[in-house]
């Protein structure tokens, strides 16, 4: 099983990238191959119907489309911006939706989020489900939201809290099981 | 009363800009002053916490913040992309939210949308309400979604259908009444 | 100014009713008249189109419609059930929507929620906005979600935490200001 | 494969029940066993924490829990009431969520809707996804919304429009394929 992973934040010290890394570790320990990409590789010009009419989807969009096509599932960590998903990530999805048929159809996604507050970004993930599911992605029902991300990681980048580690491990097992069955 | 108006599409032949124009006409006929801006003026670099830490909000963001500060309300026409709002527009909102206090707080917004299909983009507007309301904007409960935007306008840009014209006129009256009372 | 208040829970020890009471206190101290009603008075038969066709809206629905008609705004505390609003409350709204024109149109609502967890029920309130706004209610953009409701109240029923008290006081002031302007 | 089917409307002439029937036909033709139940069997007392504390989940709730436990998936047709799901259906879900562990976890649901208008109830289905997914249900990403349900069925109850028939047939095939893989 091959997973594509990225964290939808451009900030170098992104808490969501730290969270992605513990998720990738869990996935690998449980037998998945995971390819992580920097979000900057998936940031494209603003969607513009005239640009698309003139020159089709940008080369980077087509490349991401190929990566999605080739994977079995996506690990996607995304910060909550203003009770919803980041505009940058939505623009990436808007471009991917222009590839016909959309490579997202039939792929399995696991969504993760963290924030410095107590809610952990979960409201943003609920909004992120909508375009992904609208495009035919199987978005895993369970989502991993980590509160107080600023205090959650130790120096080696691991989750300090044993209960949170176990919750992630278990959610990952459920997700990988669903992906495996879908591939069979 | 002074309204700020823009259509969140970069496409020159944008149906949503056509819709914005009939809304602006209605607002002016009913006594409002309306300043329309091209969306390109409100498209900013992708939000990046490091960029913000290094140099604050971009100049264009601050300018838009000032325009919002100075207005009583916003007329905002936005296409539906993938069952939600355009990523570009969300990025604009993400930047505006970094101005403290946010200039959107206490302003009144009327949302409009059109699409070539029968649903008229209403699903995108419901998602767009969320970050705006989260930032303290009074988003007018009524929203104007126009189905079959490709056939809806005559050569002069007016709505062909009398019932749709009347619906817009009436919704605008309700919106302007709410803005007037809030300013009193 | 006259407000109608209820907490959408049937449980005698409801935390949301406790929260409603501190909100009512705040509203009264700030000059509003508030009529609280037990939720049981607003619980109706399940909506059924055949029942409506045979005998119209039930008497209790008509009575609630009259109360809404007569008020300037609603204080509504609602628990989160399964990431959304309680079914019972939605059934009440479904019946109210059958009164034409709907008495909710143009009324102002302030939504509040608490839960024993850290999120405080805010996800339920976002879902509750949708039918209310769809019916033309001005739902105040700010919503009051109180985490850890089980530990939040002292024996006299007041909020223990001064910061939470102040936040509620301030949000109530903003809400009452909006209602006052709308009535002018 | 065994599916549980119901239409969340109490009205005898319910358009959503007609839609459910064409979906059941499609599922059976494609090899599934389907048990349809009248919605009235799944309508319970209003959720009340005191009632639950005194006497546990009502017998009918436990029975529905057993039916969900025993099935591989759910076909669920639900009208849109006020831009969201019916309160009655939400109350049913609220009770089911009180059975621990919830029988919905890991089950697959296909959502369908129709209305007399052009939108076909799709907005209600997006809101219905939320509690179901929150409870761990795999809600199929594709949803079937049928516009103008009042004119859509012939006297034998079949869909008049060939394109709509084909769309349903294809969506059902995708759904059954996902359920089959998940059961393997």
XYZ file of C-alpha atoms in Angstrom:
736
model
C 0.000 0.000 0.000
C 1.312 3.400 -1.012
C 0.224 6.616 0.665
C 0.810 10.214 -0.364
C 1.320 12.574 2.563
C 1.489 16.315 2.980
C 0.737 19.012 5.517
C -1.179 21.984 4.127
C 0.943 24.671 5.727
C 3.785 26.744 4.296
C 5.249 27.675 7.670
C 8.593 26.026 8.421
C 7.752 25.321 12.062
C 4.242 24.080 11.224
C 2.600 22.104 14.026
C 0.542 20.307 11.426
C 3.728 19.054 9.742
C 4.882 17.704 13.106
C 1.550 15.950 13.430
C 1.876 14.593 9.903
C 5.250 13.119 10.827
C 3.885 11.136 13.763
C 1.073 9.914 11.514
C 3.586 8.857 8.856
C 5.578 6.991 11.509
C 2.462 5.172 12.645
C 1.516 4.276 9.067
C 4.995 2.933 8.318
C 5.138 0.891 11.501
C 1.847 -0.622 10.402
C 3.212 -1.636 7.014
C 2.358 1.219 4.642
C 4.792 2.908 2.278
C 4.463 6.661 2.596
C 5.787 9.404 0.318
C 5.834 12.816 1.940
C 5.934 15.940 -0.162
C 6.465 19.553 0.858
C 3.266 21.564 0.502
C 5.153 24.138 -1.558
C 5.270 21.557 -4.378
C 1.475 21.507 -4.415
C 0.870 25.245 -4.362
C -0.255 26.472 -7.772
C -1.330 29.688 -9.461
C -4.762 30.858 -8.364
C -7.448 29.029 -10.250
C -8.523 31.084 -13.241
C -10.814 29.725 -15.925
C -9.101 31.871 -18.583
C -5.684 30.497 -17.665
C -7.063 26.967 -17.871
C -8.727 27.666 -21.235
C -5.478 29.068 -22.612
C -3.011 26.495 -21.371
C -4.780 23.679 -19.541
C -3.937 22.624 -16.020
C -0.477 23.781 -14.930
C 2.341 21.232 -15.078
C 2.557 20.996 -11.285
C -1.154 20.205 -11.069
C -0.775 17.408 -13.608
C 2.185 16.072 -11.607
C 0.167 16.050 -8.382
C -2.683 14.407 -10.301
C -0.274 11.632 -11.318
C 0.885 11.176 -7.718
C -2.700 10.893 -6.503
C -3.505 8.478 -9.336
C -0.579 6.297 -8.297
C -1.345 6.170 -4.578
C -3.891 4.177 -2.602
C -4.594 6.866 -0.086
C -3.708 10.285 1.291
C -2.566 11.393 4.709
C -3.497 15.021 4.905
C -2.761 17.294 7.867
C -4.398 20.692 7.565
C -4.567 23.642 9.926
C -7.885 25.312 10.600
C -8.020 28.849 9.264
C -11.109 30.805 10.238
C -13.299 27.793 11.011
C -12.572 26.241 7.635
C -9.729 24.895 5.504
C -6.764 27.019 4.309
C -7.469 28.878 1.066
C -4.211 27.577 -0.330
C -5.283 23.962 0.096
C -8.700 24.695 -1.401
C -7.007 26.206 -4.455
C -4.969 23.013 -4.840
C -8.193 20.978 -4.706
C -9.879 23.359 -7.158
C -7.130 22.687 -9.711
C -7.086 18.927 -9.117
C -10.834 18.893 -9.776
C -10.121 20.144 -13.312
C -8.349 16.889 -14.254
C -11.013 14.626 -15.787
C -11.681 12.064 -14.479
C -10.568 13.416 -11.141
C -7.766 11.297 -9.662
C -9.281 11.733 -6.180
C -12.249 9.497 -7.008
C -12.022 6.228 -5.112
C -8.934 7.209 -3.106
C -9.002 7.034 0.681
C -8.029 10.052 2.762
C -7.233 10.345 6.453
C -7.519 13.902 7.761
C -5.519 15.241 10.685
C -5.270 18.608 12.336
C -3.765 20.362 15.282
C -3.907 23.852 16.709
C -2.607 25.628 19.757
C -6.135 25.772 21.236
C -8.395 23.158 22.769
C -10.428 22.357 19.675
C -7.473 21.126 17.653
C -8.673 22.275 14.264
C -11.560 19.829 13.932
C -13.937 22.460 12.526
C -11.614 23.009 9.579
C -11.528 19.282 8.830
C -15.318 19.073 8.690
C -15.262 21.758 5.995
C -12.391 20.038 4.187
C -14.400 16.821 3.900
C -16.929 18.576 1.658
C -14.899 19.238 -1.516
C -13.038 15.944 -1.118
C -16.227 13.891 -0.765
C -17.887 15.924 -3.494
C -15.064 14.738 -5.760
C -15.629 11.093 -4.833
C -12.867 10.654 -2.249
C -13.546 8.160 0.542
C -12.728 10.377 3.498
C -12.217 8.174 6.542
C -15.013 8.923 9.034
C -12.599 9.188 11.954
C -10.455 12.316 11.958
C -7.540 13.041 14.238
C -7.627 16.459 15.903
C -4.919 17.199 18.442
C -5.529 20.014 20.952
C -2.706 22.208 22.262
C -0.296 21.251 19.501
C 2.289 23.694 20.829
C 2.866 21.546 23.915
C 2.076 18.132 22.422
C 5.409 17.046 20.913
C 8.654 16.120 22.642
C 12.060 17.107 21.281
C 12.240 14.034 19.097
C 8.885 15.010 17.595
C 6.878 12.241 19.247
C 3.528 12.792 20.947
C 4.157 13.198 24.668
C 0.755 11.917 25.735
C 0.366 8.131 25.720
C -3.414 8.295 25.277
C -3.000 10.484 22.183
C -0.344 8.110 20.767
C -2.671 5.172 21.252
C -5.627 7.009 19.723
C -3.561 7.822 16.627
C -2.214 4.273 16.374
C -5.729 2.848 16.561
C -7.227 5.331 14.121
C -4.400 4.608 11.689
C -5.076 0.864 11.998
C -8.743 1.418 11.152
C -7.830 3.618 8.200
C -5.227 1.221 6.781
C -7.652 -1.658 7.159
C -10.241 0.222 5.098
C -7.678 1.040 2.399
C -6.456 -2.561 2.253
C -9.962 -3.920 1.850
C -10.754 -1.381 -0.838
C -7.634 -2.405 -2.807
C -8.299 -6.150 -2.616
C -24.522 54.083 2.895
C -21.374 52.843 1.212
C -20.948 49.305 -0.058
C -17.839 47.507 -1.274
C -18.494 45.061 -4.110
C -16.495 42.388 -5.832
C -16.975 39.074 -7.623
C -14.591 36.338 -6.509
C -13.644 35.131 -9.978
C -10.608 35.934 -12.103
C -12.239 34.920 -15.389
C -12.984 37.832 -17.705
C -16.369 36.473 -18.787
C -17.340 35.534 -15.219
C -21.070 34.911 -14.774
C -20.709 35.887 -11.147
C -19.408 39.320 -12.182
C -22.478 39.722 -14.386
C -24.607 38.827 -11.409
C -22.687 41.281 -9.236
C -23.448 44.028 -11.749
C -27.204 43.509 -11.588
C -26.936 43.493 -7.799
C -24.957 46.755 -7.866
C -27.600 48.299 -10.125
C -30.330 47.273 -7.721
C -28.395 48.646 -4.732
C -27.795 51.983 -6.464
C -31.402 52.336 -7.546
C -32.303 51.821 -3.910
C -30.000 54.593 -2.749
C -26.693 52.947 -1.862
C -23.278 54.092 -3.027
C -21.328 51.124 -4.324
C -17.613 50.834 -5.106
C -16.765 47.868 -7.277
C -13.257 46.486 -7.353
C -11.700 43.890 -9.644
C -11.018 40.656 -7.752
C -7.423 40.737 -9.009
C -6.826 43.666 -6.624
C -7.774 41.426 -3.720
C -5.683 38.382 -4.657
C -2.652 38.103 -2.401
C 0.316 35.800 -1.860
C -0.655 32.498 -0.296
C -1.009 32.865 3.437
C 2.244 31.847 5.111
C 2.882 32.394 8.804
C 6.614 32.903 8.164
C 5.917 35.598 5.584
C 3.604 37.325 8.030
C 6.148 37.061 10.854
C 8.857 38.550 8.631
C 6.963 41.395 7.025
C 3.442 41.625 8.414
C 0.348 41.616 6.266
C 1.075 42.497 2.630
C 0.330 46.049 1.512
C -2.618 44.943 -0.625
C -4.175 43.189 2.352
C -3.858 46.324 4.466
C -5.448 48.327 1.644
C -8.395 45.934 1.422
C -8.651 46.068 5.215
C -8.975 49.844 4.970
C -11.669 49.566 2.308
C -13.654 47.154 4.456
C -13.178 49.410 7.478
C -14.560 52.339 5.515
C -17.636 50.589 4.120
C -20.977 49.744 5.708
C -21.415 46.468 3.914
C -20.163 44.109 1.225
C -21.811 42.768 -1.899
C -19.973 39.568 -2.645
C -20.653 37.314 -5.619
C -18.776 34.037 -5.473
C -18.808 30.987 -7.711
C -19.147 27.546 -6.164
C -16.019 25.466 -6.633
C -16.333 21.851 -5.544
C -19.301 22.382 -3.215
C -17.500 25.153 -1.356
C -16.000 28.608 -1.857
C -13.068 29.329 -4.226
C -9.658 28.777 -2.613
C -8.588 32.188 -3.851
C -11.363 33.930 -1.951
C -10.639 31.902 1.170
C -6.984 32.970 0.997
C -8.132 36.601 0.840
C -10.264 36.034 3.945
C -7.380 34.241 5.688
C -5.190 37.318 5.236
C -7.904 39.777 6.255
C -8.345 37.786 9.451
C -4.742 38.644 10.380
C -5.550 42.340 10.727
C -6.414 42.919 14.406
C -9.132 43.808 15.130
C -10.561 42.307 11.984
C -12.276 44.958 9.849
C -15.013 42.453 8.955
C -16.477 42.544 12.465
C -19.842 44.275 12.470
C -20.008 44.723 8.701
C -22.989 43.427 6.758
C -22.488 41.096 3.786
C -24.908 40.031 1.081
C -23.805 36.872 -0.729
C -24.716 36.065 -4.305
C -23.858 33.231 -6.632
C -24.656 31.822 -10.009
C -23.655 28.747 -11.959
C -24.556 27.156 -15.255
C -26.468 24.363 -13.447
C -29.774 24.284 -11.601
C -28.426 24.763 -8.082
C -26.889 28.145 -8.783
C -23.936 27.855 -6.441
C -25.891 27.972 -3.185
C -23.830 25.192 -1.594
C -20.693 27.280 -1.953
C -22.356 30.244 -0.252
C -23.311 28.147 2.772
C -19.620 27.280 3.207
C -18.597 30.882 2.646
C -20.836 32.048 5.497
C -18.706 30.107 7.984
C -15.393 32.031 7.934
C -17.231 35.333 7.515
C -19.526 34.730 10.492
C -16.634 33.296 12.467
C -14.941 36.668 11.998
C -17.985 38.553 13.256
C -19.536 39.585 9.937
C -23.323 39.922 9.859
C -24.013 37.778 6.827
C -27.528 38.505 5.601
C -29.650 35.370 6.081
C -31.089 35.570 2.582
C -28.673 34.673 -0.197
C -29.231 35.089 -3.894
C -28.445 32.011 -5.984
C -29.255 32.193 -9.687
C -29.594 28.915 -11.621
C -28.546 28.598 -15.276
C -26.427 31.740 -15.245
C -25.327 31.096 -18.821
C -28.816 31.854 -20.139
C -29.950 34.313 -17.484
C -28.648 37.653 -18.781
C -29.715 39.646 -21.833
C -27.237 41.514 -24.030
C -27.406 44.597 -21.842
C -26.517 42.417 -18.848
C -29.949 42.540 -17.222
C -31.718 39.495 -15.830
C -34.131 38.223 -18.460
C -36.550 36.689 -16.003
C -38.930 39.128 -14.311
C -39.422 36.890 -11.283
C -35.667 36.739 -10.708
C -35.387 40.521 -11.079
C -38.106 41.005 -8.511
C -36.572 38.494 -6.123
C -33.228 40.308 -6.300
C -34.864 43.704 -5.869
C -36.722 42.524 -2.796
C -33.748 40.756 -1.248
C -31.657 43.891 -1.797
C -34.310 45.985 -0.082
C -34.233 43.670 2.936
C -30.452 43.771 3.045
C -30.190 47.552 2.718
C -32.820 47.978 5.406
C -30.765 45.837 7.792
C -27.587 47.813 7.013
C -29.373 51.127 7.491
C -30.748 50.119 10.865
C -27.363 48.837 11.991
C -25.723 52.174 11.087
C -28.285 54.329 12.832
C -36.856 44.759 24.257
C -38.442 41.382 24.819
C -36.553 38.115 24.440
C -37.826 34.550 24.348
C -35.489 32.039 25.998
C -35.301 28.282 26.173
C -32.760 25.497 26.497
C -33.240 22.640 24.042
C -32.826 19.833 26.544
C -35.431 17.758 28.356
C -33.070 16.636 31.144
C -33.853 18.163 34.538
C -30.193 18.728 35.396
C -29.360 20.094 31.950
C -26.069 22.013 31.805
C -27.428 23.974 28.887
C -30.305 25.212 31.047
C -27.776 26.383 33.624
C -25.953 28.198 30.871
C -29.230 29.708 29.657
C -29.856 31.056 33.144
C -26.556 32.932 33.312
C -27.299 34.314 29.851
C -30.762 35.432 30.970
C -29.224 37.125 34.018
C -26.772 38.959 31.803
C -29.539 40.035 29.414
C -31.717 41.331 32.261
C -28.877 43.224 33.892
C -28.359 44.871 30.508
C -31.971 45.966 30.283
C -33.796 43.264 28.352
C -37.037 41.619 29.406
C -36.710 37.868 29.094
C -39.413 35.186 29.146
C -38.073 31.717 29.762
C -40.077 28.681 28.780
C -39.501 25.016 29.559
C -38.450 23.096 26.451
C -41.208 20.564 27.112
C -43.715 23.261 26.079
C -42.062 23.420 22.661
C -41.861 19.697 21.970
C -44.445 18.664 19.397
C -45.569 15.533 17.557
C -43.087 14.421 14.916
C -43.525 16.412 11.755
C -45.780 14.506 9.382
C -47.140 16.037 6.192
C -50.332 13.971 6.446
C -50.990 15.213 9.970
C -50.467 18.776 8.795
C -52.764 18.270 5.800
C -55.474 16.848 8.054
C -55.385 19.287 10.936
C -52.876 22.073 10.246
C -50.083 22.960 12.609
C -50.676 21.673 16.156
C -51.977 24.159 18.699
C -48.663 24.203 20.596
C -46.818 25.090 17.409
C -49.187 27.971 16.745
C -48.667 29.163 20.333
C -44.877 29.080 19.961
C -45.284 30.883 16.643
C -47.187 33.630 18.447
C -44.484 33.899 21.111
C -41.785 34.229 18.454
C -43.904 36.776 16.575
C -44.218 38.834 19.752
C -40.545 38.817 20.735
C -37.603 40.801 19.417
C -35.113 38.009 19.753
C -34.355 34.528 21.030
C -31.824 33.245 23.533
C -31.327 29.622 22.620
C -29.059 27.206 24.487
C -28.683 23.870 22.741
C -26.583 20.824 23.513
C -24.531 19.217 20.763
C -25.784 15.753 19.887
C -23.599 13.833 17.475
C -21.832 16.884 16.016
C -25.140 18.551 15.225
C -28.278 19.908 16.887
C -30.728 17.761 18.890
C -33.368 16.061 16.747
C -36.043 17.332 19.108
C -35.076 20.940 18.496
C -34.929 20.368 14.750
C -38.456 18.948 14.842
C -39.613 22.105 16.630
C -38.002 24.209 13.893
C -39.517 22.006 11.187
C -43.004 22.710 12.552
C -42.392 26.430 13.019
C -41.327 26.600 9.379
C -44.837 25.505 8.390
C -46.379 28.727 9.698
C -46.536 31.139 6.746
C -45.002 33.627 6.833
C -42.523 32.111 9.255
C -42.369 34.106 12.503
C -38.591 33.565 12.663
C -37.964 35.903 9.734
C -36.276 39.062 10.915
C -35.884 37.926 14.538
C -32.452 37.944 16.162
C -31.094 34.796 17.814
C -28.152 34.334 20.158
C -26.953 30.738 20.329
C -25.251 29.222 23.356
C -23.976 25.780 24.168
C -22.045 23.858 26.746
C -20.804 20.311 27.099
C -18.713 18.379 29.547
C -15.814 18.243 27.048
C -13.351 20.844 25.804
C -15.191 21.840 22.635
C -18.303 23.068 24.445
C -20.829 22.102 21.810
C -19.776 24.650 19.190
C -20.059 22.156 16.326
C -23.742 21.671 17.078
C -24.346 25.414 16.988
C -22.784 25.741 13.527
C -25.303 23.166 12.268
C -28.146 24.877 14.104
C -27.421 28.168 12.325
C -28.348 26.582 8.994
C -32.115 26.000 9.372
C -32.496 29.228 11.359
C -30.712 31.344 8.743
C -32.480 29.481 5.971
C -35.735 30.679 7.546
C -34.552 34.291 7.598
C -33.447 34.552 11.237
C -30.590 36.937 11.964
C -28.365 34.588 13.928
C -25.804 36.637 15.824
C -22.359 35.847 14.383
C -20.805 35.388 17.826
C -21.841 32.221 19.618
C -21.118 31.319 23.217
C -19.673 27.832 23.734
C -18.620 26.905 27.252
C -16.189 24.003 27.697
C -16.342 21.690 30.713
C -19.858 22.681 31.679
C -19.887 20.121 34.476
C -17.323 22.152 36.461
C -18.201 25.616 35.234
C -21.009 26.683 37.596
C -20.877 27.452 41.305
C -23.639 26.423 43.709
C -25.611 29.588 43.038
C -25.478 28.755 39.336
C -23.017 31.498 38.385
C -20.033 30.966 36.110
C -16.981 30.395 38.299
C -14.487 31.706 35.795
C -14.228 35.490 35.594
C -12.948 35.443 32.013
C -15.952 33.396 30.919
C -18.317 35.751 32.762
C -16.774 38.723 31.018
C -16.889 37.039 27.620
C -20.600 36.312 28.061
C -21.328 39.837 29.311
C -19.563 41.325 26.302
C -21.158 39.008 23.780
C -24.578 39.757 25.254
C -23.890 43.496 24.940
C -23.035 43.072 21.263
C -26.137 40.989 20.685
C -28.506 43.363 22.493
C -27.004 46.286 20.610
C -27.754 44.564 17.308
C -31.336 43.801 18.366
C -31.901 47.373 19.550
C -30.676 48.840 16.287
C -32.803 46.441 14.272
C -35.933 47.459 16.234
C -35.357 51.185 15.879
C -24.866 -8.754 1.200
C -27.738 -7.502 3.334
C -28.944 -3.922 3.298
C -31.352 -2.151 5.628
C -33.545 0.432 3.886
C -35.897 3.129 5.028
C -37.201 6.522 3.943
C -37.193 9.140 6.692
C -40.679 10.473 6.057
C -43.964 9.689 7.799
C -46.159 10.884 4.930
C -47.969 8.103 3.115
C -47.398 9.585 -0.334
C -43.757 10.399 0.409
C -41.678 11.110 -2.704
C -38.614 9.962 -0.809
C -40.203 6.551 -0.257
C -40.828 6.316 -4.011
C -37.190 7.138 -4.558
C -36.156 4.551 -1.985
C -38.144 1.938 -3.899
C -36.324 2.540 -7.169
C -33.043 2.385 -5.240
C -34.077 -0.918 -3.641
C -34.975 -2.302 -7.076
C -31.572 -1.309 -8.412
C -29.799 -2.854 -5.418
C -31.710 -6.118 -5.792
C -31.083 -6.340 -9.516
C -27.406 -5.948 -8.678
C -27.468 -8.848 -6.230
C -28.100 -7.320 -2.806
C -30.697 -8.504 -0.316
C -32.644 -5.535 0.979
C -34.988 -5.313 3.974
C -37.215 -2.280 3.900
C -38.817 -0.996 7.080
C -41.486 1.660 7.568
C -40.032 4.783 9.160
C -42.742 4.654 11.824
C -40.945 1.620 13.280
C -37.866 3.759 13.825
C -39.546 6.758 15.409
C -38.864 6.872 19.134
C -39.642 9.066 22.131
C -37.722 12.322 22.106
C -34.228 11.816 23.425
C -34.143 12.668 27.116
C -31.138 11.926 29.296
C -33.386 11.356 32.341
C -35.464 8.788 30.472
C -32.287 7.017 29.404
C -30.884 7.087 32.945
C -34.131 5.634 34.308
C -34.806 2.902 31.785
C -31.988 2.694 29.229
C -32.547 2.902 25.513
C -36.161 2.149 24.516
C -36.898 -1.318 23.208
C -37.478 -0.067 19.651
C -34.075 1.611 19.656
C -32.409 -1.610 20.745
C -34.277 -3.451 17.984
C -33.094 -0.962 15.343
C -29.591 -1.269 16.795
C -29.773 -5.016 16.229
C -30.949 -4.544 12.642
C -28.066 -2.164 11.925
C -25.632 -4.559 13.602
C -26.863 -7.366 11.361
C -26.712 -5.494 8.065
C -23.780 -4.624 5.829
C -25.104 -1.273 4.782
C -27.989 1.193 4.796
C -30.029 2.713 1.999
C -31.411 5.899 3.447
C -33.728 8.291 1.620
C -34.332 11.521 3.512
C -36.245 14.664 2.622
C -34.625 18.038 3.160
C -36.382 20.051 5.845
C -35.179 23.609 6.205
C -31.785 23.061 4.550
C -30.989 20.169 6.864
C -32.204 16.702 7.845
C -35.641 15.993 9.382
C -35.685 16.372 13.173
C -37.380 13.001 13.445
C -34.483 11.262 11.721
C -31.966 13.127 13.852
C -33.773 11.965 16.985
C -33.491 8.379 15.733
C -29.745 8.860 15.229
C -29.428 10.502 18.657
C -30.878 7.398 20.283
C -28.835 4.967 18.201
C -25.708 6.822 19.297
C -26.503 5.857 22.900
C -25.917 2.151 22.178
C -22.254 1.448 22.984
C -20.426 0.575 20.855
C -22.572 2.269 18.240
C -23.791 -0.235 15.635
C -23.313 2.366 12.897
C -19.505 2.166 13.135
C -18.073 0.508 10.066
C -21.393 0.244 8.238
C -21.769 1.716 4.765
C -24.577 4.144 3.976
C -25.908 5.402 0.664
C -27.919 8.610 0.971
C -30.700 9.608 -1.391
C -33.093 12.510 -1.530
C -35.727 14.096 -3.671
C -37.835 17.207 -3.501
C -40.340 18.953 -5.685
C -37.806 21.715 -6.480
C -34.685 21.816 -8.636
C -32.142 21.148 -5.891
C -33.545 17.744 -4.961
C -32.753 17.858 -1.275
C -28.971 17.657 -1.592
C -28.383 20.305 1.091
C -30.159 18.156 3.658
C -27.976 15.172 2.784
C -24.778 17.156 3.361
C -26.006 17.908 6.880
C -27.062 14.291 7.408
C -23.540 13.079 6.616
C -22.216 14.846 9.712
C -23.785 12.832 12.564
C -23.425 9.594 10.593
C -19.729 10.144 9.883
C -19.188 11.396 13.399
C -20.464 8.010 14.566
C -18.030 6.142 12.313
C -20.347 5.296 9.418
C -18.747 5.083 5.973
C -21.095 7.385 4.112
C -20.658 6.794 0.390
C -19.192 9.959 -1.149
C -21.693 9.958 -4.021
C -25.223 10.920 -3.042
C -28.309 10.693 -5.198
C -30.449 13.823 -5.292
C -33.403 13.832 -7.652
C -34.903 17.189 -8.665
C -38.618 17.628 -9.350
C -39.623 14.431 -7.587
C -43.294 15.213 -8.139
C -42.943 14.621 -11.881
C -40.122 12.066 -11.835
C -41.942 8.749 -11.387
C -44.273 6.925 -13.789
C -47.402 5.089 -12.628
C -45.456 1.919 -11.939
C -43.125 3.927 -9.717
C -40.125 3.830 -12.085
C -37.999 6.852 -12.905
C -39.236 8.321 -16.169
C -35.927 9.813 -17.177
C -33.419 7.373 -18.664
C -30.430 9.486 -17.666
C -31.584 9.513 -14.043
C -32.134 5.742 -14.130
C -28.627 5.215 -15.438
C -27.114 7.571 -12.902
C -28.816 5.691 -10.059
C -27.798 2.315 -11.482
C -24.186 3.426 -11.728
C -24.079 5.017 -8.293
C -25.583 1.877 -6.793
C -22.915 -0.241 -8.529
C -20.174 1.917 -7.025
C -21.770 1.725 -3.600
C -22.291 -2.048 -3.666
C -18.726 -2.515 -4.861
C -17.451 -0.549 -1.862
C -19.616 -2.564 0.551
C -18.489 -5.870 -0.981
C -14.830 -4.969 -0.675
C -15.295 -3.829 2.909
C -16.924 -7.158 3.836
C -14.273 -9.341 2.204
